[in-house]
Short mmCIF file of C-alpha atoms in Angstrom, two decimals:
data_model
loop_
_atom_site.label_atom_id
_atom_site.label_comp_id
_atom_site.label_asym_id
_atom_site.label_seq_id
_atom_site.Cartn_x
_atom_site.Cartn_y
_atom_site.Cartn_z
CA UNK A 14 95.67 105.26 117.63
CA UNK A 15 94.58 104.05 114.15
CA UNK A 16 97.37 105.99 112.36
CA UNK A 17 100.17 104.14 114.18
CA UNK A 18 98.29 100.83 114.23
CA UNK A 19 98.05 100.93 110.41
CA UNK A 20 101.78 101.65 110.12
CA UNK A 21 102.66 98.67 112.31
CA UNK A 22 100.90 96.29 109.91
CA UNK A 23 103.77 96.75 107.44
CA UNK A 24 107.47 95.85 107.34
CA UNK A 25 108.57 98.95 105.45
CA UNK A 26 107.15 102.44 105.10
CA UNK A 27 108.12 105.50 103.09
CA UNK A 28 107.12 109.05 103.92
CA UNK A 29 107.15 111.37 100.91
CA UNK A 30 106.23 114.98 100.30
CA UNK A 31 104.23 116.15 97.28
CA UNK A 32 106.59 119.12 97.18
CA UNK A 33 109.15 120.72 99.47
CA UNK A 34 107.91 122.24 102.73
CA UNK A 35 104.74 120.11 102.87
CA UNK A 36 105.49 118.81 106.38
CA UNK A 37 107.23 115.52 105.56
CA UNK A 38 109.88 115.81 108.26
CA UNK A 39 107.30 116.92 110.84
CA UNK A 40 105.21 113.87 109.94
CA UNK A 41 108.31 111.65 110.21
CA UNK A 42 109.17 113.06 113.63
CA UNK A 43 105.61 112.49 114.85
CA UNK A 44 105.66 108.85 113.68
CA UNK A 45 109.06 108.21 115.30
CA UNK A 46 107.94 109.81 118.58
CA UNK A 47 104.91 107.51 118.75
CA UNK A 48 106.79 104.36 117.70
CA UNK A 49 109.36 104.75 120.50
CA UNK A 50 106.71 103.58 122.99
CA UNK A 51 105.34 100.71 120.86
CA UNK A 52 107.93 98.04 121.75
CA UNK A 53 108.93 97.52 118.11
CA UNK A 54 112.36 97.57 116.49
CA UNK A 55 112.53 100.52 114.10
CA UNK A 56 115.13 101.46 111.48
CA UNK A 57 115.34 104.75 109.58
CA UNK A 58 117.07 105.82 106.40
CA UNK A 59 116.56 108.28 103.57
CA UNK A 60 116.70 108.54 99.81
CA UNK A 61 117.78 112.15 99.93
CA UNK A 62 119.02 114.15 102.90
CA UNK A 63 116.81 114.93 105.87
CA UNK A 64 117.29 116.46 109.26
CA UNK A 65 118.81 119.71 107.98
CA UNK A 66 118.14 122.76 110.12
CA UNK A 67 117.38 124.93 107.06
CA UNK A 68 115.83 124.19 103.69
CA UNK A 69 118.65 124.38 101.14
CA UNK A 70 116.38 125.89 98.44
CA UNK A 71 114.05 128.24 100.33
CA UNK A 72 116.45 128.92 103.24
CA UNK A 73 113.53 128.46 105.65
CA UNK A 74 113.88 126.69 109.04
CA UNK A 75 113.25 122.91 108.96
CA UNK A 76 112.50 120.57 111.85
CA UNK A 77 115.43 118.26 112.60
CA UNK A 78 114.97 114.48 112.65
CA UNK A 79 115.00 112.98 116.15
CA UNK A 80 116.01 109.34 116.57
CA UNK A 81 115.20 107.64 119.89
CA UNK A 82 117.22 105.26 122.04
CA UNK A 83 117.27 101.76 120.57
CA UNK A 84 116.31 102.79 117.02
CA UNK A 85 118.62 101.82 114.16
CA UNK A 86 119.54 104.43 111.57
CA UNK A 87 121.43 104.30 108.27
CA UNK A 88 123.22 107.40 107.07
CA UNK A 89 126.36 108.35 105.19
CA UNK A 90 129.79 108.73 106.79
CA UNK A 91 129.73 112.51 106.41
CA UNK A 92 126.45 112.88 108.27
CA UNK A 93 127.22 110.16 110.83
CA UNK A 94 130.11 112.32 112.05
CA UNK A 95 127.65 115.20 112.64
CA UNK A 96 125.14 113.23 114.78
CA UNK A 97 124.04 114.71 118.09
CA UNK A 98 123.58 111.45 119.99
CA UNK A 99 125.57 108.47 121.28
CA UNK A 100 125.39 105.37 119.06
CA UNK A 101 127.08 102.06 118.35
CA UNK A 102 128.09 101.14 114.80
CA UNK A 103 126.57 97.87 113.53
CA UNK A 104 127.89 97.91 109.96
CA UNK A 105 129.76 100.00 107.42
CA UNK A 106 128.89 99.15 103.82
CA UNK A 107 131.49 98.80 101.08
CA UNK A 108 129.27 100.69 98.63
CA UNK A 109 130.17 104.36 98.54
CA UNK A 110 127.88 107.33 97.92
CA UNK A 111 128.95 110.90 97.18
CA UNK A 112 128.81 111.46 100.96
CA UNK A 113 130.84 108.36 101.84
CA UNK A 114 129.96 104.81 102.83
CA UNK A 115 126.65 103.96 104.47
CA UNK A 116 126.88 103.55 108.24
CA UNK A 117 124.31 101.45 110.09
CA UNK A 118 124.16 102.30 113.81
CA UNK A 119 121.92 101.86 116.85
CA UNK A 120 121.12 104.92 118.95
CA UNK A 121 122.29 104.51 122.56
CA UNK A 122 120.78 107.87 123.49
CA UNK A 123 118.08 109.93 121.82
CA UNK A 124 119.11 112.89 119.67
CA UNK A 125 119.30 114.62 116.29
CA UNK A 126 120.72 112.96 113.16
CA UNK A 127 121.15 114.00 109.55
CA UNK A 128 119.77 111.09 107.54
CA UNK A 129 121.07 110.30 104.05
CA UNK A 130 120.97 106.89 102.41
CA UNK A 131 121.27 104.93 99.21
CA UNK A 132 120.81 107.10 96.11
CA UNK A 133 119.40 104.29 93.95
CA UNK A 134 116.55 101.79 94.16
CA UNK A 135 118.60 98.56 94.13
CA UNK A 136 120.65 99.75 97.12
CA UNK A 137 117.51 100.81 98.97
CA UNK A 138 115.87 97.40 98.46
CA UNK A 139 119.06 95.69 99.61
CA UNK A 140 119.16 97.81 102.75
CA UNK A 141 115.51 97.07 103.61
CA UNK A 142 116.27 93.35 103.19
CA UNK A 143 119.25 93.62 105.56
CA UNK A 144 117.10 95.33 108.17
CA UNK A 145 114.67 92.41 107.99
CA UNK A 146 117.59 89.99 108.47
CA UNK A 147 118.74 91.68 111.70
CA UNK A 148 115.24 91.54 113.19
CA UNK A 149 113.95 95.05 112.48
CA UNK A 150 110.14 95.13 112.64
CA UNK A 151 109.67 98.31 110.60
CA UNK A 152 112.05 100.14 108.26
CA UNK A 153 111.09 103.75 107.53
CA UNK A 154 112.41 105.48 104.41
CA UNK A 155 112.40 109.24 104.21
CA UNK A 156 111.38 109.42 100.56
CA UNK A 157 111.57 111.83 97.68
CA UNK A 158 109.54 112.49 94.56
CA UNK A 159 111.97 113.94 92.08
CA UNK A 160 113.21 113.63 88.53
CA UNK A 161 116.76 113.69 89.85
CA UNK A 162 116.30 110.90 92.39
CA UNK A 163 117.18 107.45 91.04
CA UNK A 164 115.85 105.68 94.13
CA UNK A 165 112.12 105.12 94.35
CA UNK A 166 110.16 105.11 97.62
CA UNK A 167 107.63 102.83 95.89
CA UNK A 168 109.74 99.79 96.89
CA UNK A 169 108.35 99.98 100.44
CA UNK A 170 105.23 98.06 101.49
CA UNK A 171 103.34 101.21 102.46
CA UNK A 172 103.52 104.97 102.08
CA UNK A 173 102.41 108.18 103.79
CA UNK A 174 102.04 111.26 101.57
CA UNK A 175 102.63 114.75 102.96
CA UNK A 176 100.92 117.65 101.24
CA UNK A 177 99.96 121.16 102.20
CA UNK A 178 99.78 124.87 101.63
CA UNK A 179 103.25 124.93 100.07
CA UNK A 180 101.63 123.28 97.02
CA UNK A 181 98.75 125.78 96.85
CA UNK A 182 97.15 128.27 99.21
CA UNK A 183 93.79 127.48 97.59
CA UNK A 184 92.17 124.41 99.17
CA UNK A 185 90.23 123.15 96.09
CA UNK A 186 93.35 123.48 93.94
CA UNK A 187 95.49 121.80 96.60
CA UNK A 188 93.01 118.92 96.79
CA UNK A 189 92.99 118.54 92.97
CA UNK A 190 96.78 118.44 92.76
CA UNK A 191 97.01 115.91 95.59
CA UNK A 192 94.22 113.82 94.05
CA UNK A 193 96.17 113.52 90.79
CA UNK A 194 99.20 112.09 92.62
CA UNK A 195 96.84 109.88 94.64
CA UNK A 196 95.45 108.49 91.34
CA UNK A 197 98.99 107.76 90.10
CA UNK A 198 99.90 105.97 93.35
CA UNK A 199 96.83 103.77 92.91
CA UNK A 200 97.50 102.75 89.31
CA UNK A 201 96.96 99.01 89.01
CA UNK A 202 99.99 96.74 89.27
CA UNK A 203 100.70 94.12 86.58
CA UNK A 204 100.34 90.40 87.24
CA UNK A 205 103.18 88.70 89.15
CA UNK A 206 104.29 86.73 86.06
CA UNK A 207 104.86 89.96 84.12
CA UNK A 208 106.60 91.59 87.06
CA UNK A 209 108.93 88.60 87.39
CA UNK A 210 110.15 88.98 83.79
CA UNK A 211 111.46 92.46 84.53
CA UNK A 212 113.43 91.67 87.67
CA UNK A 213 116.92 93.07 87.09
CA UNK A 214 115.88 95.10 84.03
CA UNK A 215 116.15 98.73 85.08
CA UNK A 216 116.66 100.56 81.79
CA UNK A 217 115.21 101.03 78.33
CA UNK A 218 111.89 100.61 76.57
CA UNK A 219 110.62 97.06 76.10
CA UNK A 220 107.64 95.36 74.47
CA UNK A 221 105.66 92.35 75.60
CA UNK A 222 104.68 90.26 72.59
CA UNK A 223 101.37 88.56 72.07
CA UNK A 224 103.08 85.30 73.10
CA UNK A 225 104.09 86.86 76.45
CA UNK A 226 107.80 87.09 75.64
CA UNK A 227 109.62 90.38 76.29
CA UNK A 228 111.63 92.24 73.65
CA UNK A 229 114.17 95.04 73.99
CA UNK A 230 113.16 97.81 71.56
CA UNK A 231 116.65 99.26 71.65
CA UNK A 232 115.49 102.68 72.86
CA UNK A 233 117.15 104.04 75.98
CA UNK A 234 114.30 106.30 77.08
CA UNK A 235 111.10 108.08 76.04
CA UNK A 236 113.24 111.12 75.27
CA UNK A 237 114.67 109.14 72.30
CA UNK A 238 111.26 108.09 71.03
CA UNK A 239 111.81 109.72 67.61
CA UNK A 240 114.14 106.84 66.67
CA UNK A 241 111.51 104.19 67.32
CA UNK A 242 108.14 105.68 66.41
CA UNK A 243 107.69 103.36 63.42
CA UNK A 244 108.84 100.21 65.24
CA UNK A 245 107.27 100.78 68.64
CA UNK A 246 104.50 98.22 68.10
CA UNK A 247 106.33 95.62 66.04
CA UNK A 248 106.03 93.03 68.83
CA UNK A 249 102.63 94.04 70.22
CA UNK A 250 100.77 96.87 71.92
CA UNK A 251 102.08 96.38 75.48
CA UNK A 252 105.03 98.70 76.09
CA UNK A 253 107.18 98.82 79.24
CA UNK A 254 109.12 102.02 80.00
CA UNK A 255 111.70 101.84 82.78
CA UNK A 256 112.45 105.55 82.73
CA UNK A 257 110.24 108.62 82.69
CA UNK A 258 106.71 108.62 81.29
CA UNK A 259 106.38 112.04 79.69
CA UNK A 260 103.68 114.13 78.02
CA UNK A 261 105.45 113.53 74.72
CA UNK A 262 105.19 109.75 75.05
CA UNK A 263 101.55 109.78 76.20
CA UNK A 264 100.68 112.30 73.49
CA UNK A 265 102.19 110.03 70.83
CA UNK A 266 100.33 106.96 72.12
CA UNK A 267 97.10 108.91 72.44
CA UNK A 268 97.23 109.80 68.76
CA UNK A 269 97.44 106.17 67.61
CA UNK A 270 94.40 104.66 65.90
CA UNK A 271 94.72 101.56 68.11
CA UNK A 272 95.03 103.52 71.37
CA UNK A 273 92.35 101.37 73.02
CA UNK A 274 94.59 98.33 72.54
CA UNK A 275 97.69 100.01 74.03
CA UNK A 276 98.87 99.13 77.53
CA UNK A 277 101.74 101.28 78.82
CA UNK A 278 103.59 99.94 81.87
CA UNK A 279 105.68 102.27 84.06
CA UNK A 280 108.27 101.10 86.56
CA UNK A 281 106.27 102.77 89.36
CA UNK A 282 104.24 105.93 89.89
CA UNK A 283 107.33 108.04 90.63
CA UNK A 284 108.38 107.64 86.98
CA UNK A 285 105.23 109.29 85.64
CA UNK A 286 105.95 112.97 84.95
CA UNK A 287 102.98 113.67 82.69
CA UNK A 288 100.62 116.55 83.33
CA UNK A 289 97.07 115.74 84.48
CA UNK A 290 95.66 117.00 81.16
CA UNK A 291 97.75 114.68 78.98
CA UNK A 292 97.46 111.71 81.36
CA UNK A 293 93.67 112.04 81.55
CA UNK A 294 93.40 112.45 77.76
CA UNK A 295 95.31 109.19 77.23
CA UNK A 296 93.03 107.34 79.67
CA UNK A 297 89.89 108.96 78.24
CA UNK A 298 90.88 107.82 74.74
CA UNK A 299 90.93 104.24 76.02
CA UNK A 300 94.63 103.71 76.72
CA UNK A 301 95.68 101.66 79.75
CA UNK A 302 98.49 102.52 82.19
CA UNK A 303 99.85 99.97 84.69
CA UNK A 304 102.93 99.80 86.94
CA UNK A 305 105.45 97.05 87.72
CA UNK A 306 105.69 98.12 91.37
CA UNK A 307 102.88 99.50 93.49
CA UNK A 308 102.92 100.63 97.09
CA UNK A 309 99.95 101.04 99.43
CA UNK A 310 99.07 104.57 100.49
CA UNK A 311 97.85 104.27 104.09
CA UNK A 312 97.42 107.94 105.01
CA UNK A 313 97.91 111.56 103.98
CA UNK A 314 99.33 114.22 106.29
CA UNK A 315 98.45 117.85 105.64
CA UNK A 316 100.45 120.93 106.56
CA UNK A 317 98.16 123.99 106.47
CA UNK A 318 101.07 126.46 106.69
CA UNK A 319 103.07 127.60 103.66
CA UNK A 320 106.69 128.90 103.77
CA UNK A 321 105.30 132.33 102.75
CA UNK A 322 103.12 132.45 105.84
CA UNK A 323 99.71 131.47 104.43
CA UNK A 324 97.72 129.45 106.94
CA UNK A 325 94.77 127.38 105.74
CA UNK A 326 91.94 126.17 107.97
CA UNK A 327 93.32 122.83 109.12
CA UNK A 328 89.96 121.17 109.78
CA UNK A 329 88.44 122.26 106.45
CA UNK A 330 91.56 121.15 104.57
CA UNK A 331 91.63 117.78 106.34
CA UNK A 332 87.91 117.17 105.78
CA UNK A 333 87.90 118.09 102.08
CA UNK A 334 91.08 116.11 101.40
CA UNK A 335 89.67 113.02 103.11
CA UNK A 336 86.38 113.32 101.20
CA UNK A 337 88.23 113.49 97.87
CA UNK A 338 90.76 110.71 98.56
CA UNK A 339 88.80 108.35 100.81
CA UNK A 340 91.91 107.58 102.93
CA UNK A 341 92.68 108.80 106.47
CA UNK A 342 93.99 112.38 106.49
CA UNK A 343 95.80 113.86 109.50
CA UNK A 344 97.28 117.15 110.61
CA UNK A 345 99.94 115.85 113.01
CA UNK A 346 99.88 119.13 114.95
CA UNK A 347 96.23 118.50 115.80
CA UNK A 348 96.45 114.86 117.01
#
């Protein structure tokens, strides 16, 4: 089917939820169940923790993650010991997480696994590279969109976004909220030469001068902007922020007389925490926002059921979402 065929065009894929309980794990399980018959080597890991039987916030039941015979999975030592399948260990990393070292294993039988992986982006990129080295055709990352997550799912080649009634029980409002994230995911990426200059630079606010050279502004984050308001443009009007892009930062830039000359560059869309009103006001004033790292959104999965029991019309939701986003939209329970 087109959904799976599109996935197989990429070497790495993240599946992220707009919010909790939007059907991310159900989407992941559907993708894994279809890939098991596709004669491809698949690996699975996670930024957060997935495969729990109950949501730790809402205390609602969650589908468990099923890994099939022959698939490779990466999880922490603590969760590896809780697996409900037979597997052979391929590697144990020396880098430790709060849940122990990362264990890479191949499933000998099919079964349930709690998946938890690298908590930061550099480790995630390293793991994806290792999967390529051992001949994995597709590495799937169970992603997360969160202020508290240091690892970004945007490092994968492609992405599937899960959204649904947990975000809003009103279809037009749900579509608007999803469309805003869709717009952020599709923010234009900078040129390769600019991207290259920031390899290995993960922190702070920087400027790109008119000569193309980069300059450290000596500001750790946008939250410390007060210390640099006067000097923010001393090297030019292109500013790179490795951390969070906030309403406060966009509001400050929007108020500048030269806002039409300002280009703000975020690390990736997951670092933009501005509200739609402030983001749109900055763009409407003539400001430009780019990203250093962009991923390709190949599909959206909708979950018409909310944890509170609201059930939206699946077909209407799917149709209106697809019309607004112009990407394939699926309800995995209906295909």
